[in-house]
XYZ file of C-alpha atoms in Angstrom:
308
model
C 0.000 0.000 0.000
C 1.113 3.512 -0.716
C 3.081 5.420 1.921
C 0.123 7.675 2.740
C -1.431 4.935 4.879
C 1.681 4.691 7.021
C 2.031 8.436 7.140
C -1.554 8.973 8.273
C -1.167 6.380 10.995
C 2.152 7.713 12.240
C 1.768 11.450 11.879
C -1.491 12.551 10.380
C -1.088 14.405 7.058
C -1.126 18.026 8.163
C -0.540 20.991 5.890
C 2.647 22.808 6.728
C 4.446 19.753 8.108
C 7.951 19.715 6.652
C 9.446 16.857 8.617
C 8.907 13.127 8.580
C 10.935 10.773 10.784
C 13.885 9.166 9.022
C 12.523 5.722 9.859
C 9.498 6.366 7.602
C 11.686 7.517 4.745
C 13.876 4.461 5.155
C 10.851 2.185 4.904
C 9.922 3.334 1.453
C 12.641 5.158 -0.435
C 16.055 4.434 -1.779
C 18.078 7.004 -3.668
C 18.950 6.422 -7.295
C 21.934 7.430 -9.344
C 22.329 10.998 -10.520
C 19.154 12.200 -12.228
C 19.301 12.438 -16.005
C 18.464 15.574 -17.973
C 18.246 13.764 -21.311
C 15.065 15.206 -22.815
C 15.235 12.952 -25.877
C 15.104 9.800 -23.765
C 12.396 11.255 -21.569
C 10.196 11.999 -24.587
C 10.394 8.307 -25.469
C 9.240 7.419 -21.945
C 6.269 9.818 -22.203
C 5.352 8.348 -25.589
C 4.889 4.897 -24.043
C 3.153 5.907 -20.804
C -0.442 4.787 -20.278
C -1.237 6.634 -17.040
C 0.727 9.726 -15.993
C 0.478 11.161 -12.484
C 1.558 14.796 -12.166
C 2.266 16.364 -8.776
C 2.287 20.165 -8.974
C 3.280 22.853 -6.505
C 3.492 26.604 -6.126
C 6.163 27.029 -8.801
C 3.617 26.357 -11.550
C 1.296 29.115 -10.364
C 4.123 31.516 -9.483
C 4.783 31.731 -13.220
C 1.173 32.930 -13.569
C 1.771 35.714 -11.038
C 0.250 34.016 -7.984
C 2.626 34.478 -5.005
C 3.740 31.341 -3.168
C 2.873 30.710 0.470
C 6.529 30.287 1.360
C 9.604 32.379 0.729
C 9.836 35.935 -0.530
C 6.487 37.646 -0.932
C 4.684 35.338 1.517
C 3.087 38.204 3.395
C -0.239 40.068 3.408
C -0.125 43.463 5.099
C 2.036 42.781 8.180
C 1.022 39.128 8.442
C 2.953 36.088 7.258
C 0.707 33.712 5.309
C 1.436 30.914 7.797
C 0.047 33.097 10.599
C -3.153 34.138 8.878
C -4.175 30.958 7.034
C -4.913 28.969 10.193
C -8.081 27.762 11.947
C -7.086 29.753 15.030
C -6.779 32.968 12.997
C -10.191 32.365 11.407
C -11.746 31.777 14.816
C -10.208 34.941 16.274
C -10.700 37.262 13.316
C -12.705 35.886 10.369
C -12.806 39.357 8.790
C -9.002 39.443 8.473
C -8.827 35.943 7.047
C -11.608 36.652 4.553
C -9.883 39.859 3.442
C -6.728 37.851 2.808
C -8.565 35.174 0.804
C -10.540 37.824 -1.062
C -7.146 39.102 -2.207
C -6.072 35.557 -3.198
C -9.318 35.058 -5.132
C -8.721 38.347 -6.924
C -5.243 37.192 -7.962
C -6.572 33.879 -9.244
C -9.409 35.501 -11.193
C -7.152 38.084 -12.818
C -4.235 35.813 -13.779
C -4.016 33.364 -16.656
C -2.720 29.795 -16.657
C 1.012 29.489 -17.283
C 2.592 27.680 -20.219
C 3.067 24.675 -17.904
C -0.634 24.629 -16.983
C -1.571 24.741 -20.668
C 0.927 22.046 -21.684
C -0.411 19.678 -19.020
C -4.008 20.270 -20.114
C -3.143 19.757 -23.780
C -1.294 16.526 -23.019
C -4.187 15.185 -20.940
C -6.592 15.905 -23.790
C -4.302 14.223 -26.321
C -3.883 11.133 -24.167
C -7.598 10.829 -23.474
C -8.386 10.583 -27.189
C -6.310 7.409 -27.355
C -7.389 5.657 -24.170
C -4.506 6.923 -22.068
C -4.801 9.177 -19.040
C -3.271 11.864 -16.840
C -4.162 13.006 -13.337
C -3.070 16.296 -11.782
C -2.435 16.052 -8.036
C -1.940 19.640 -6.977
C -0.926 21.337 -3.752
C -2.140 24.658 -5.179
C -5.458 26.120 -4.055
C -5.990 28.212 -7.180
C -8.212 27.145 -10.069
C -5.584 27.524 -12.787
C -5.314 23.855 -13.785
C -9.039 23.752 -14.470
C -8.916 27.146 -16.188
C -6.235 25.711 -18.466
C -8.537 22.826 -19.378
C -7.337 19.954 -17.184
C -10.258 17.650 -16.332
C -8.833 15.164 -13.829
C -7.573 17.330 -10.960
C -7.213 16.380 -7.293
C -6.850 19.488 -5.102
C -5.283 18.011 -1.984
C -5.169 21.385 -0.207
C -8.628 22.484 -1.328
C -9.680 25.348 -3.591
C -9.948 29.072 -2.984
C -12.907 29.088 -5.364
C -14.947 26.897 -3.012
C -16.547 27.646 0.350
C -17.523 25.471 3.298
C -20.125 26.349 5.925
C -18.804 26.117 9.470
C -22.324 25.268 10.692
C -23.792 22.718 8.259
C -20.644 21.716 6.370
C -22.094 22.487 2.930
C -19.345 22.790 0.281
C -20.045 24.870 -2.814
C -18.185 26.256 -5.813
C -18.293 30.027 -5.425
C -17.005 32.180 -8.279
C -18.716 35.581 -7.697
C -16.216 38.359 -7.049
C -16.483 39.874 -4.549
C -18.016 36.935 -2.770
C -20.092 39.352 -0.650
C -20.790 43.092 -0.779
C -18.792 43.915 2.352
C -15.544 42.717 0.685
C -15.918 45.042 -2.302
C -12.667 46.998 -2.647
C -11.112 45.301 0.384
C -8.106 43.025 0.779
C -5.271 45.318 -0.271
C -1.919 43.876 0.882
C -0.625 47.417 1.531
C 0.244 47.537 5.268
C -0.617 51.263 5.350
C -4.251 50.566 4.452
C -6.214 49.618 7.602
C -7.971 46.275 7.807
C -11.711 46.372 7.147
C -12.886 44.820 10.449
C -16.086 43.578 8.811
C -18.828 42.482 11.263
C -19.203 38.717 11.226
C -22.853 38.891 10.094
C -21.706 40.738 6.935
C -19.123 38.119 5.943
C -19.981 35.350 3.435
C -22.940 33.321 4.696
C -24.354 29.914 3.818
C -27.125 30.085 1.199
C -29.032 27.156 2.678
C -32.300 28.745 3.828
C -32.349 26.913 7.148
C -28.708 27.634 7.959
C -27.128 30.989 7.006
C -23.980 29.953 8.875
C -20.593 31.608 8.408
C -18.667 30.414 5.368
C -14.923 29.806 5.268
C -12.695 29.181 2.257
C -12.713 25.457 1.484
C -8.957 25.152 1.818
C -6.735 23.234 4.190
C -5.436 25.796 6.655
C -1.934 25.382 8.066
C -2.090 22.773 10.824
C -5.280 21.117 9.560
C -5.545 17.485 8.496
C -5.915 16.657 4.827
C -9.044 14.868 3.597
C -8.439 11.137 4.076
C -10.921 10.219 1.314
C -9.072 12.426 -1.144
C -5.726 10.969 -0.078
C -7.132 7.487 -0.754
C -7.864 8.611 -4.323
C -4.334 9.978 -4.597
C -2.961 6.677 -3.325
C -4.822 4.762 -6.024
C -3.546 7.062 -8.770
C 0.062 6.806 -7.618
C -0.141 3.042 -7.220
C -1.272 2.624 -10.841
C 0.730 5.259 -12.722
C 3.556 4.193 -15.035
C 5.129 7.673 -15.158
C 5.213 10.500 -12.622
C 6.058 14.184 -13.015
C 6.890 16.364 -10.005
C 6.449 19.937 -11.193
C 7.240 23.216 -9.440
C 7.267 21.919 -5.876
C 9.961 22.308 -3.251
C 9.261 18.767 -1.968
C 9.463 19.815 1.672
C 5.779 19.829 2.710
C 4.358 16.450 3.694
C 2.670 14.231 2.791
C 3.009 15.444 -0.828
C 6.801 15.496 -0.573
C 6.798 11.689 -0.310
C 4.549 11.007 -3.309
C 7.317 11.161 -5.930
C 9.887 9.101 -3.971
C 7.283 6.428 -3.241
C 6.439 6.085 -6.938
C 10.172 5.910 -7.703
C 10.565 3.088 -5.161
C 8.347 0.934 -7.430
C 10.849 1.389 -10.257
C 8.530 3.789 -12.108
C 10.245 6.704 -13.893
C 9.826 9.999 -12.041
C 10.846 13.343 -13.534
C 11.298 16.526 -11.519
C 10.819 19.958 -13.091
C 12.063 22.840 -10.960
C 14.231 25.935 -10.909
C 16.617 24.198 -8.498
C 17.298 20.745 -7.130
C 15.248 19.733 -4.085
C 15.721 17.379 -1.114
C 14.062 14.647 -3.209
C 15.953 15.072 -6.509
C 18.282 12.172 -5.712
C 15.353 9.740 -5.741
C 14.252 10.599 -9.289
C 15.318 9.248 -12.659
C 15.081 12.632 -14.396
C 15.560 16.247 -13.366
C 14.937 19.184 -15.700
C 16.100 22.513 -14.320
C 14.600 25.826 -15.369
C 11.213 27.564 -15.522
C 8.376 25.038 -15.682
C 6.806 27.095 -18.455
C 9.825 26.285 -20.620
C 10.680 22.717 -19.629
C 7.234 21.124 -19.267
C 5.948 22.006 -22.779
C 9.117 20.494 -24.271
C 8.788 17.356 -22.160
C 5.145 16.784 -23.101
C 5.417 17.534 -26.809
C 4.170 14.683 -28.947
C 6.989 12.293 -29.877
C 7.156 10.572 -33.266
C 7.057 7.190 -31.529
C 4.117 8.066 -29.296
C 1.732 5.183 -28.703
C -1.767 6.054 -29.963
């Protein structure tokens, strides 16, 4: 069984966790030789693949202009993202958290999918026509994979374009912008602009007539547990793929950081696409360094030997 089962039992898959005991890594991963950057050979591998699993991270969306949650730029007003995107922060000050996510929704709705997003969607469509398949397993909470045209997307950290009622639990796709009148013109990241301090009864509310509870973004806040049912779906995809791409992720946030190495431990080719090497590069057969928007389209271009 895929590593997720062991990870859930031992740790619980919580967003923001960047450490897993060495004993768990030793159970499932062994490093390979130096990763290859031979694009010609990799194209031949893609041409023969029947089911491709793609794990994407913030680097894909950063090329669309959506700031990452870690590193430079990971701040809204005076707050670090890791301090504001938490269940405790939402409980203390839902107005602040909604202002922040209103800003994130604005970014998503005003940016376009990157060249990597588009290349993945085009490849999925091409494969589907010939009985082959691709799944996108993304750590990103934006909607850019779907905007690009990808159909089979698993959002393991949720989606900023969905809401969940804290009272009845109703989950709904929610694209209106602003999501409620009180957020109109709010959410500026400028620290010199005061926070809105919106009364809780004027924040987004559940549309179920017998509820009207407070809504929250349907995302996994830092410190929250990932959806076990969704992780079971991820496990199935990774257990059956015959090629895996790890695209634009730092491979330091668990459990997603272990997905690629676990696939590699089965002897399945895994290719990493990133601006730099990561702590997991040594486990992969291929590593292509550079902007994902440049490397991924080349890697997924149709090869003359492609199985159709």
